mmCIF file of C-alpha atoms and ligand atoms in Angstrom:
data_model
loop_
_atom_site.group_PDB
_atom_site.id
_atom_site.type_symbol
_atom_site.label_atom_id
_atom_site.label_comp_id
_atom_site.label_asym_id
_atom_site.label_seq_id
_atom_site.Cartn_x
_atom_site.Cartn_y
_atom_site.Cartn_z
ATOM 1 C CA MET A 7 11.288 -62.998 112.260
ATOM 2 C CA LYS A 8 8.682 -65.443 112.698
ATOM 3 C CA ILE A 9 5.883 -65.501 109.923
ATOM 4 C CA LEU A 10 2.545 -67.486 110.349
ATOM 5 C CA LEU A 11 1.369 -68.183 107.010
ATOM 6 C CA THR A 12 -1.783 -69.965 106.099
ATOM 7 C CA GLY A 13 -3.251 -71.556 102.888
ATOM 8 C CA THR A 14 0.208 -73.187 101.619
ATOM 9 C CA THR A 15 -1.881 -75.802 99.881
ATOM 10 C CA GLY A 16 -3.472 -73.054 97.787
ATOM 11 C CA GLN A 17 -2.036 -71.252 94.903
ATOM 12 C CA LEU A 18 -0.783 -68.146 96.657
ATOM 13 C CA GLY A 19 0.185 -69.701 99.923
ATOM 14 C CA HIS A 20 2.167 -72.396 97.935
ATOM 15 C CA THR A 21 3.875 -69.662 95.991
ATOM 16 C CA LEU A 22 4.771 -67.544 98.926
ATOM 17 C CA LEU A 23 6.136 -70.284 101.213
ATOM 18 C CA PRO A 24 9.446 -70.986 99.416
ATOM 19 C CA LEU A 25 9.927 -67.322 98.963
ATOM 20 C CA LEU A 26 9.566 -66.519 102.664
ATOM 21 C CA ASN A 27 11.232 -69.599 104.346
ATOM 22 C CA THR A 28 14.610 -68.986 102.672
ATOM 23 C CA HIS A 29 14.657 -65.756 104.842
ATOM 24 C CA PHE A 30 12.559 -66.320 107.768
ATOM 25 C CA GLU A 31 11.024 -68.783 110.268
ATOM 26 C CA VAL A 32 7.743 -69.598 108.731
ATOM 27 C CA VAL A 33 4.972 -71.464 110.727
ATOM 28 C CA ALA A 34 2.545 -72.934 107.907
ATOM 29 C CA PRO A 35 -0.243 -74.866 109.431
ATOM 30 C CA THR A 36 -2.360 -77.095 107.336
ATOM 31 C CA ARG A 37 -6.100 -77.394 107.354
ATOM 32 C CA GLN A 38 -5.450 -80.471 109.599
ATOM 33 C CA GLU A 39 -3.419 -78.447 112.062
ATOM 34 C CA LEU A 40 -5.264 -75.298 111.991
ATOM 35 C CA ASP A 41 -9.005 -75.260 110.752
ATOM 36 C CA LEU A 42 -9.751 -71.804 109.814
ATOM 37 C CA SER A 43 -13.502 -72.393 110.320
ATOM 38 C CA ASP A 44 -12.621 -72.748 114.103
ATOM 39 C CA ALA A 45 -12.302 -69.303 115.515
ATOM 40 C CA ALA A 46 -11.239 -70.589 119.130
ATOM 41 C CA ALA A 47 -8.605 -72.646 117.319
ATOM 42 C CA ILE A 48 -7.065 -69.719 115.610
ATOM 43 C CA GLU A 49 -6.892 -67.764 118.713
ATOM 44 C CA ALA A 50 -5.172 -70.425 120.582
ATOM 45 C CA PHE A 51 -2.836 -71.135 117.455
ATOM 46 C CA VAL A 52 -1.821 -67.520 117.274
ATOM 47 C CA ALA A 53 -1.218 -67.214 121.090
ATOM 48 C CA GLU A 54 0.951 -70.332 121.080
ATOM 49 C CA CYS A 55 2.878 -69.331 118.032
ATOM 50 C CA GLN A 56 3.669 -65.827 119.052
ATOM 51 C CA PRO A 57 4.633 -64.702 115.412
ATOM 52 C CA ASP A 58 5.877 -61.362 114.311
ATOM 53 C CA LEU A 59 3.838 -61.069 111.365
ATOM 54 C CA ILE A 60 0.748 -62.939 110.152
ATOM 55 C CA ILE A 61 0.070 -63.657 106.128
ATOM 56 C CA ASN A 62 -3.271 -64.738 105.454
ATOM 57 C CA PRO A 63 -3.738 -66.057 101.803
ATOM 58 C CA ALA A 64 -6.048 -68.765 102.764
ATOM 59 C CA ALA A 65 -9.834 -68.339 101.826
ATOM 60 C CA TYR A 66 -12.936 -70.109 100.963
ATOM 61 C CA THR A 67 -12.591 -69.554 97.144
ATOM 62 C CA ALA A 68 -15.176 -72.001 95.600
ATOM 63 C CA VAL A 69 -17.169 -68.879 94.141
ATOM 64 C CA ASP A 70 -20.247 -70.698 93.071
ATOM 65 C CA LYS A 71 -20.469 -73.194 96.004
ATOM 66 C CA ALA A 72 -20.490 -70.193 98.294
ATOM 67 C CA GLU A 73 -23.837 -69.571 97.018
ATOM 68 C CA THR A 74 -25.236 -72.606 99.179
ATOM 69 C CA GLU A 75 -22.491 -72.681 101.636
ATOM 70 C CA SER A 76 -22.681 -69.239 103.097
ATOM 71 C CA ASP A 77 -21.944 -70.044 106.677
ATOM 72 C CA VAL A 78 -18.574 -71.809 105.930
ATOM 73 C CA ALA A 79 -17.494 -69.204 103.502
ATOM 74 C CA HIS A 80 -18.342 -66.512 106.083
ATOM 75 C CA ALA A 81 -16.351 -68.620 108.902
ATOM 76 C CA ILE A 82 -13.399 -68.686 106.687
ATOM 77 C CA ASN A 83 -13.417 -65.393 104.937
ATOM 78 C CA ALA A 84 -14.901 -62.936 107.441
ATOM 79 C CA VAL A 85 -14.605 -64.461 111.061
ATOM 80 C CA ALA A 86 -10.849 -65.934 110.612
ATOM 81 C CA PRO A 87 -9.300 -62.846 109.345
ATOM 82 C CA ALA A 88 -11.274 -60.870 112.147
ATOM 83 C CA VAL A 89 -9.786 -63.432 114.660
ATOM 84 C CA PHE A 90 -6.234 -62.758 112.990
ATOM 85 C CA ALA A 91 -6.674 -59.159 113.154
ATOM 86 C CA GLN A 92 -7.783 -59.074 116.783
ATOM 87 C CA GLN A 93 -4.674 -61.155 117.716
ATOM 88 C CA ALA A 94 -2.505 -59.059 115.631
ATOM 89 C CA LYS A 95 -3.597 -56.130 117.457
ATOM 90 C CA LYS A 96 -3.188 -57.856 120.827
ATOM 91 C CA LEU A 97 0.347 -58.749 120.004
ATOM 92 C CA GLY A 98 1.293 -55.593 118.452
ATOM 93 C CA ILE A 99 2.238 -57.169 115.138
ATOM 94 C CA GLY A 100 0.938 -56.811 111.505
ATOM 95 C CA LEU A 101 -1.492 -58.651 109.233
ATOM 96 C CA ILE A 102 -1.141 -59.028 105.506
ATOM 97 C CA HIS A 103 -4.546 -60.174 104.115
ATOM 98 C CA PHE A 104 -5.952 -60.934 100.540
ATOM 99 C CA SER A 105 -9.026 -59.816 98.924
ATOM 100 C CA THR A 106 -10.796 -59.592 95.745
ATOM 101 C CA ASP A 107 -12.095 -57.928 92.671
ATOM 102 C CA TYR A 108 -15.488 -59.453 93.753
ATOM 103 C CA VAL A 109 -16.000 -56.751 96.418
ATOM 104 C CA TYR A 110 -17.330 -54.635 93.470
ATOM 105 C CA ASP A 111 -20.379 -54.923 91.232
ATOM 106 C CA GLY A 112 -18.400 -54.135 88.013
ATOM 107 C CA SER A 113 -20.970 -51.550 86.910
ATOM 108 C CA LEU A 114 -18.324 -48.778 86.761
ATOM 109 C CA ARG A 115 -18.382 -47.081 83.510
ATOM 110 C CA ASP A 116 -16.791 -43.668 82.254
ATOM 111 C CA ALA A 117 -18.796 -41.190 80.187
ATOM 112 C CA GLN A 118 -18.018 -42.978 76.866
ATOM 113 C CA GLY A 119 -19.326 -46.092 78.341
ATOM 114 C CA GLY A 120 -15.856 -47.759 78.733
ATOM 115 C CA LEU A 121 -14.692 -49.628 81.629
ATOM 116 C CA PRO A 122 -12.350 -47.615 83.918
ATOM 117 C CA PRO A 123 -10.368 -49.545 86.637
ATOM 118 C CA TYR A 124 -11.562 -49.287 90.239
ATOM 119 C CA THR A 125 -9.576 -47.213 92.675
ATOM 120 C CA GLU A 126 -9.473 -48.339 96.276
ATOM 121 C CA ASP A 127 -11.919 -45.744 97.470
ATOM 122 C CA ALA A 128 -14.801 -46.927 95.026
ATOM 123 C CA GLN A 129 -17.901 -47.899 96.405
ATOM 124 C CA THR A 130 -17.990 -51.750 96.960
ATOM 125 C CA ASN A 131 -21.010 -53.646 96.191
ATOM 126 C CA PRO A 132 -20.342 -57.426 96.082
ATOM 127 C CA LEU A 133 -22.760 -59.424 93.662
ATOM 128 C CA ASN A 134 -22.128 -62.885 95.130
ATOM 129 C CA VAL A 135 -21.952 -64.615 98.689
ATOM 130 C CA TYR A 136 -18.079 -65.005 98.126
ATOM 131 C CA GLY A 137 -17.628 -61.478 97.596
ATOM 132 C CA LYS A 138 -19.808 -60.313 100.526
ATOM 133 C CA THR A 139 -17.887 -62.714 102.940
ATOM 134 C CA LYS A 140 -14.533 -61.324 101.589
ATOM 135 C CA LEU A 141 -15.829 -57.723 102.237
ATOM 136 C CA ALA A 142 -16.927 -58.513 105.705
ATOM 137 C CA GLY A 143 -13.382 -59.877 106.333
ATOM 138 C CA GLU A 144 -11.803 -56.517 104.990
ATOM 139 C CA GLN A 145 -14.117 -54.575 107.280
ATOM 140 C CA ALA A 146 -13.481 -56.744 110.312
ATOM 141 C CA ILE A 147 -9.755 -56.223 109.939
ATOM 142 C CA ILE A 148 -10.122 -52.524 109.470
ATOM 143 C CA ALA A 149 -12.471 -52.504 112.515
ATOM 144 C CA SER A 150 -9.726 -54.274 114.753
ATOM 145 C CA GLY A 151 -7.628 -51.342 114.646
ATOM 146 C CA CYS A 152 -4.443 -53.597 113.802
ATOM 147 C CA ASN A 153 -1.701 -52.740 111.462
ATOM 148 C CA TYR A 154 -2.960 -54.381 108.306
ATOM 149 C CA LEU A 155 -2.165 -54.542 104.389
ATOM 150 C CA ILE A 156 -5.160 -55.852 102.441
ATOM 151 C CA PHE A 157 -4.287 -56.576 98.768
ATOM 152 C CA ARG A 158 -7.288 -56.978 96.630
ATOM 153 C CA THR A 159 -6.282 -59.132 93.547
ATOM 154 C CA SER A 160 -8.388 -60.827 90.628
ATOM 155 C CA TRP A 161 -8.165 -63.885 88.304
ATOM 156 C CA VAL A 162 -5.364 -65.641 90.178
ATOM 157 C CA TYR A 163 -3.606 -68.593 88.400
ATOM 158 C CA SER A 164 -0.574 -70.544 88.803
ATOM 159 C CA THR A 165 1.022 -73.942 87.649
ATOM 160 C CA PHE A 166 -0.344 -75.355 91.004
ATOM 161 C CA GLY A 167 -3.852 -76.050 92.223
ATOM 162 C CA LYS A 168 -7.206 -75.535 90.614
ATOM 163 C CA ASN A 169 -7.484 -72.324 88.331
ATOM 164 C CA PHE A 170 -8.530 -71.182 84.754
ATOM 165 C CA LEU A 171 -5.073 -71.438 83.299
ATOM 166 C CA LEU A 172 -4.776 -75.260 84.204
ATOM 167 C CA THR A 173 -8.284 -75.845 83.099
ATOM 168 C CA MET A 174 -7.806 -74.280 79.839
ATOM 169 C CA LEU A 175 -4.540 -75.976 79.135
ATOM 170 C CA ARG A 176 -6.312 -79.289 79.694
ATOM 171 C CA LEU A 177 -9.452 -78.487 77.695
ATOM 172 C CA ALA A 178 -7.159 -77.175 74.941
ATOM 173 C CA ASN A 179 -5.503 -80.609 74.608
ATOM 174 C CA GLU A 180 -9.102 -82.309 74.612
ATOM 175 C CA ARG A 181 -11.344 -80.109 72.517
ATOM 176 C CA ASP A 182 -11.436 -78.627 69.005
ATOM 177 C CA GLU A 183 -13.318 -75.623 70.192
ATOM 178 C CA LEU A 184 -13.330 -73.352 73.302
ATOM 179 C CA ARG A 185 -16.363 -71.251 74.059
ATOM 180 C CA VAL A 186 -15.406 -68.659 76.610
ATOM 181 C CA VAL A 187 -16.933 -65.485 78.008
ATOM 182 C CA ASN A 188 -15.963 -62.287 76.195
ATOM 183 C CA ASP A 189 -17.925 -59.654 78.147
ATOM 184 C CA GLN A 190 -16.359 -59.733 81.482
ATOM 185 C CA TRP A 191 -13.139 -57.716 81.853
ATOM 186 C CA GLY A 192 -9.977 -57.900 84.359
ATOM 187 C CA ALA A 193 -6.388 -58.737 84.959
ATOM 188 C CA PRO A 194 -5.364 -62.403 85.266
ATOM 189 C CA THR A 195 -2.861 -62.293 87.843
ATOM 190 C CA SER A 196 -0.146 -65.173 88.538
ATOM 191 C CA ALA A 197 0.182 -66.216 92.027
ATOM 192 C CA ASN A 198 3.914 -65.417 91.408
ATOM 193 C CA SER A 199 3.455 -61.850 90.824
ATOM 194 C CA ILE A 200 1.437 -61.401 94.071
ATOM 195 C CA ALA A 201 3.641 -63.213 95.832
ATOM 196 C CA ASN A 202 7.070 -61.327 94.554
ATOM 197 C CA VAL A 203 5.051 -58.076 95.469
ATOM 198 C CA THR A 204 4.191 -59.348 98.982
ATOM 199 C CA VAL A 205 7.684 -60.426 99.716
ATOM 200 C CA ASN A 206 9.363 -57.349 98.315
ATOM 201 C CA ILE A 207 6.698 -55.289 100.838
ATOM 202 C CA VAL A 208 7.750 -57.541 103.772
ATOM 203 C CA GLY A 209 11.452 -56.667 102.999
ATOM 204 C CA GLN A 210 10.367 -53.113 103.126
ATOM 205 C CA LEU A 211 8.847 -53.574 106.463
ATOM 206 C CA LEU A 212 11.791 -55.391 107.867
ATOM 207 C CA ALA A 213 14.036 -52.659 106.577
ATOM 208 C CA ALA A 214 12.193 -49.887 108.411
ATOM 209 C CA GLU A 215 13.906 -48.215 111.401
ATOM 210 C CA ASP A 216 10.665 -47.733 112.999
ATOM 211 C CA ALA A 217 8.048 -50.272 112.239
ATOM 212 C CA ALA A 218 5.202 -48.324 114.060
ATOM 213 C CA GLN A 219 5.987 -45.362 111.802
ATOM 214 C CA TRP A 220 6.039 -47.490 108.750
ATOM 215 C CA TRP A 221 2.669 -49.023 109.486
ATOM 216 C CA ALA A 222 1.244 -45.889 110.249
ATOM 217 C CA SER A 223 2.150 -44.446 106.852
ATOM 218 C CA HIS A 224 1.509 -47.713 104.731
ATOM 219 C CA ARG A 225 -1.357 -49.215 106.527
ATOM 220 C CA GLY A 226 -4.421 -49.779 104.053
ATOM 221 C CA ILE A 227 -6.128 -51.549 101.273
ATOM 222 C CA PHE A 228 -4.234 -51.963 97.943
ATOM 223 C CA HIS A 229 -5.024 -53.287 94.580
ATOM 224 C CA LEU A 230 -2.577 -55.812 93.372
ATOM 225 C CA THR A 231 -3.126 -57.314 90.077
ATOM 226 C CA THR A 232 -1.299 -57.270 86.946
ATOM 227 C CA GLN A 233 -1.364 -54.347 84.401
ATOM 228 C CA GLY A 234 -3.753 -54.143 81.440
ATOM 229 C CA ARG A 235 -6.927 -55.918 80.861
ATOM 230 C CA THR A 236 -8.505 -58.713 78.938
ATOM 231 C CA SER A 237 -11.639 -60.716 78.929
ATOM 232 C CA TRP A 238 -11.757 -64.417 79.839
ATOM 233 C CA CYS A 239 -11.807 -65.217 76.207
ATOM 234 C CA GLY A 240 -8.741 -62.965 75.471
ATOM 235 C CA PHE A 241 -7.012 -64.755 78.386
ATOM 236 C CA THR A 242 -7.712 -68.240 76.788
ATOM 237 C CA GLU A 243 -6.738 -67.052 73.385
ATOM 238 C CA GLU A 244 -3.151 -66.093 74.759
ATOM 239 C CA ILE A 245 -2.924 -69.611 76.941
ATOM 240 C CA VAL A 246 -3.608 -71.378 73.699
ATOM 241 C CA ARG A 247 -1.146 -69.443 71.737
ATOM 242 C CA LEU A 248 1.586 -69.773 74.424
ATOM 243 C CA ALA A 249 0.726 -73.390 74.942
ATOM 244 C CA ALA A 250 1.061 -73.976 71.157
ATOM 245 C CA THR A 251 4.500 -72.146 70.925
ATOM 246 C CA THR A 252 5.881 -74.134 74.144
ATOM 247 C CA GLY A 253 4.976 -77.502 72.960
ATOM 248 C CA ARG A 254 2.170 -78.012 75.516
ATOM 249 C CA LEU A 255 -0.529 -79.097 72.969
ATOM 250 C CA THR A 256 -0.638 -82.550 71.775
ATOM 251 C CA LYS A 257 -3.030 -81.781 69.096
ATOM 252 C CA ALA A 258 -4.024 -78.864 66.786
ATOM 253 C CA ALA A 259 -4.784 -75.885 68.827
ATOM 254 C CA PRO A 260 -8.523 -75.276 69.426
ATOM 255 C CA LYS A 261 -10.505 -72.311 67.981
ATOM 256 C CA VAL A 262 -11.565 -70.014 70.609
ATOM 257 C CA ILE A 263 -14.999 -68.492 70.365
ATOM 258 C CA GLY A 264 -16.237 -65.662 72.375
ATOM 259 C CA ILE A 265 -19.591 -65.684 73.869
ATOM 260 C CA PRO A 266 -21.474 -63.468 76.254
ATOM 261 C CA ALA A 267 -21.818 -64.362 79.997
ATOM 262 C CA VAL A 268 -25.504 -64.855 79.673
ATOM 263 C CA GLU A 269 -24.572 -67.822 77.586
ATOM 264 C CA TYR A 270 -22.553 -69.277 80.465
ATOM 265 C CA PRO A 271 -24.910 -69.111 83.563
ATOM 266 C CA THR A 272 -23.433 -69.765 86.781
ATOM 267 C CA PRO A 273 -24.650 -69.757 90.379
ATOM 268 C CA ALA A 274 -22.887 -66.868 91.515
ATOM 269 C CA LYS A 275 -23.303 -63.440 89.559
ATOM 270 C CA ARG A 276 -19.924 -62.071 88.359
ATOM 271 C CA PRO A 277 -18.870 -58.578 87.743
ATOM 272 C CA THR A 278 -18.440 -57.144 84.166
ATOM 273 C CA ASN A 279 -15.937 -54.705 85.018
ATOM 274 C CA SER A 280 -13.245 -56.517 87.255
ATOM 275 C CA CYS A 281 -10.369 -53.759 86.558
ATOM 276 C CA LEU A 282 -8.520 -52.743 89.326
ATOM 277 C CA ASP A 283 -6.373 -49.629 89.591
ATOM 278 C CA THR A 284 -2.892 -50.536 90.855
ATOM 279 C CA THR A 285 -1.571 -46.940 90.823
ATOM 280 C CA LEU A 286 -1.709 -46.554 94.573
ATOM 281 C CA LEU A 287 0.264 -50.071 95.236
ATOM 282 C CA SER A 288 2.904 -48.784 92.870
ATOM 283 C CA THR A 289 3.349 -45.183 94.269
ATOM 284 C CA THR A 290 3.187 -46.254 97.649
ATOM 285 C CA PHE A 291 5.730 -49.138 97.565
ATOM 286 C CA GLY A 292 7.617 -48.542 94.417
ATOM 287 C CA VAL A 293 6.871 -51.919 93.259
ATOM 288 C CA ASP A 294 7.147 -52.992 89.450
ATOM 289 C CA ILE A 295 3.713 -54.552 88.359
ATOM 290 C CA PRO A 296 4.032 -56.904 85.290
ATOM 291 C CA THR A 297 1.730 -56.828 82.535
ATOM 292 C CA TRP A 298 -0.864 -59.808 82.420
ATOM 293 C CA ASP A 299 0.325 -61.261 79.268
ATOM 294 C CA GLY A 300 4.123 -60.902 80.316
ATOM 295 C CA ALA A 301 3.207 -62.496 83.607
ATOM 296 C CA LEU A 302 1.403 -65.239 81.796
ATOM 297 C CA ALA A 303 4.449 -65.899 79.547
ATOM 298 C CA ASP A 304 6.653 -66.054 82.626
ATOM 299 C CA CYS A 305 4.407 -68.335 84.468
ATOM 300 C CA LEU A 306 4.466 -70.824 81.548
ATOM 301 C CA LYS A 307 8.347 -70.540 81.327
ATOM 302 C CA ILE A 308 8.932 -71.517 84.959
ATOM 303 C CA THR A 309 6.698 -74.643 84.546
HETATM 304 N N1 NAP B 406 -8.286 -67.609 92.868
HETATM 305 C C1 NAP B 406 -8.555 -66.515 92.627
HETATM 306 O O1 NAP B 406 -9.114 -66.340 91.406
HETATM 307 C C2 NAP B 406 -8.731 -65.262 93.471
HETATM 308 C C3 NAP B 406 -9.351 -63.958 92.886
HETATM 309 C C4 NAP B 406 -9.315 -62.899 93.754
HETATM 310 C C5 NAP B 406 -8.830 -63.008 95.088
HETATM 311 N N2 NAP B 406 -8.400 -64.065 95.572
HETATM 312 C C6 NAP B 406 -7.876 -64.092 96.792
HETATM 313 O O2 NAP B 406 -6.389 -64.483 96.799
HETATM 314 C C7 NAP B 406 -6.381 -65.247 97.982
HETATM 315 C C8 NAP B 406 -5.545 -66.398 97.576
HETATM 316 O O3 NAP B 406 -6.328 -67.254 96.775
HETATM 317 P P1 NAP B 406 -5.880 -68.639 96.206
HETATM 318 O O4 NAP B 406 -6.296 -68.639 94.574
HETATM 319 O O5 NAP B 406 -4.470 -69.119 96.502
HETATM 320 O O6 NAP B 406 -6.902 -69.482 97.036
HETATM 321 P P2 NAP B 406 -6.766 -71.123 97.049
HETATM 322 O O7 NAP B 406 -5.927 -71.808 95.791
HETATM 323 O O8 NAP B 406 -8.274 -71.676 96.733
HETATM 324 O O9 NAP B 406 -6.358 -71.866 98.472
HETATM 325 C C9 NAP B 406 -6.963 -71.454 99.400
HETATM 326 C C10 NAP B 406 -6.262 -72.025 100.530
HETATM 327 O O10 NAP B 406 -7.125 -71.754 101.883
HETATM 328 C C11 NAP B 406 -7.015 -72.901 102.616
HETATM 329 N N3 NAP B 406 -8.466 -73.138 103.269
HETATM 330 C C12 NAP B 406 -9.615 -73.008 102.869
HETATM 331 N N4 NAP B 406 -10.473 -73.269 103.872
HETATM 332 C C13 NAP B 406 -9.613 -73.712 105.063
HETATM 333 C C14 NAP B 406 -10.021 -74.086 106.308
HETATM 334 N N5 NAP B 406 -11.241 -74.131 106.871
HETATM 335 N N6 NAP B 406 -8.799 -74.186 107.229
HETATM 336 C C15 NAP B 406 -7.574 -74.100 106.682
HETATM 337 N N7 NAP B 406 -7.247 -73.869 105.491
HETATM 338 C C16 NAP B 406 -8.290 -73.474 104.731
HETATM 339 C C17 NAP B 406 -7.081 -74.103 101.560
HETATM 340 O O11 NAP B 406 -6.724 -75.557 102.174
HETATM 341 P P3 NAP B 406 -7.161 -76.811 101.531
HETATM 342 O O12 NAP B 406 -6.207 -77.146 100.303
HETATM 343 O O13 NAP B 406 -7.120 -77.716 102.595
HETATM 344 O O14 NAP B 406 -8.642 -76.690 101.110
HETATM 345 C C18 NAP B 406 -5.912 -73.633 100.620
HETATM 346 O O15 NAP B 406 -4.637 -73.770 101.108
HETATM 347 C C19 NAP B 406 -7.489 -65.433 98.692
HETATM 348 O O16 NAP B 406 -7.595 -64.387 99.764
HETATM 349 C C20 NAP B 406 -8.517 -65.314 97.707
HETATM 350 O O17 NAP B 406 -9.816 -64.927 98.205
HETATM 351 C C21 NAP B 406 -8.268 -65.256 94.619
#
């Protein structure tokens, strides 16, 4: 099986590549080899490559910058997935794509004012340009009529690339105090846990006797995060605790102080409730989903 994999200089693509290329032929173009803001180039690349499956973790992920770069964010997050989907439909192959908790506005509350997790059928209403472009990408994939899996994930981190975990590990070694937002809730999700589930599901697809039948019964949008929830502040407390116990701090652990989001204004608005319900994913594919703090401990163990 030949897989076309994008975004291998990013967190998720980088994590997926070694898991996939031990079993499959993987074609993984860099930005220099395939610029995803060039729709014609994508079409030509797929036609030349003739993959059996496309996996597209590449995205424009600079959430705040997207507010002033909406054209390029739209090209990469909405048009590129649309072209991949059209090509997948043309070749009769599947597309695995990744989306985000930011398709929701985060205002979901239960009767007690608590924050229930969003299920896949909940009303989308992105608050920022990044979320709007990712939602447009999802909609274009669905409209193409191709066989697709869209995994919405949240708060992605790894020991590679640019992310909250690495930023906090750096700041924990520089500062005596970390002031972090404590009124936005979600599930920090390691690139490793997303990659493990994705590879498991690719294995299920391959093992299927009738691929068309498999797609007919599995195609759709799924929430793929870790289990449980915390705030950015709670995530930081756990990062600092684990950093201290695994010898990653060169000084005394900083004090972590929770602040409301209004005290940390950003160009892009972010949802208060980013919690996603992963029940559909685990019941459909029978996959184990780690807890957010278990996945964090695992991630720091394998560094
Ligand atoms: N990061 C998060 O917190 C988060 C949260 C929710 C959902 N997600 C979704 O999860 C998926 C994986 O995210 P991630 O954190 O792995 O992203 P990432 O680390 O920012 O990586 C993005 C990848 O996309 C590539 N890319 C961007 N523009 C490109 C272009 N014009 N042409 C070719 N390649 C281009 C980047 O290449 P360069 O290295 O050349 O820039 C990089 O390899 C994405 O769909 C994202 O929307 C992420």
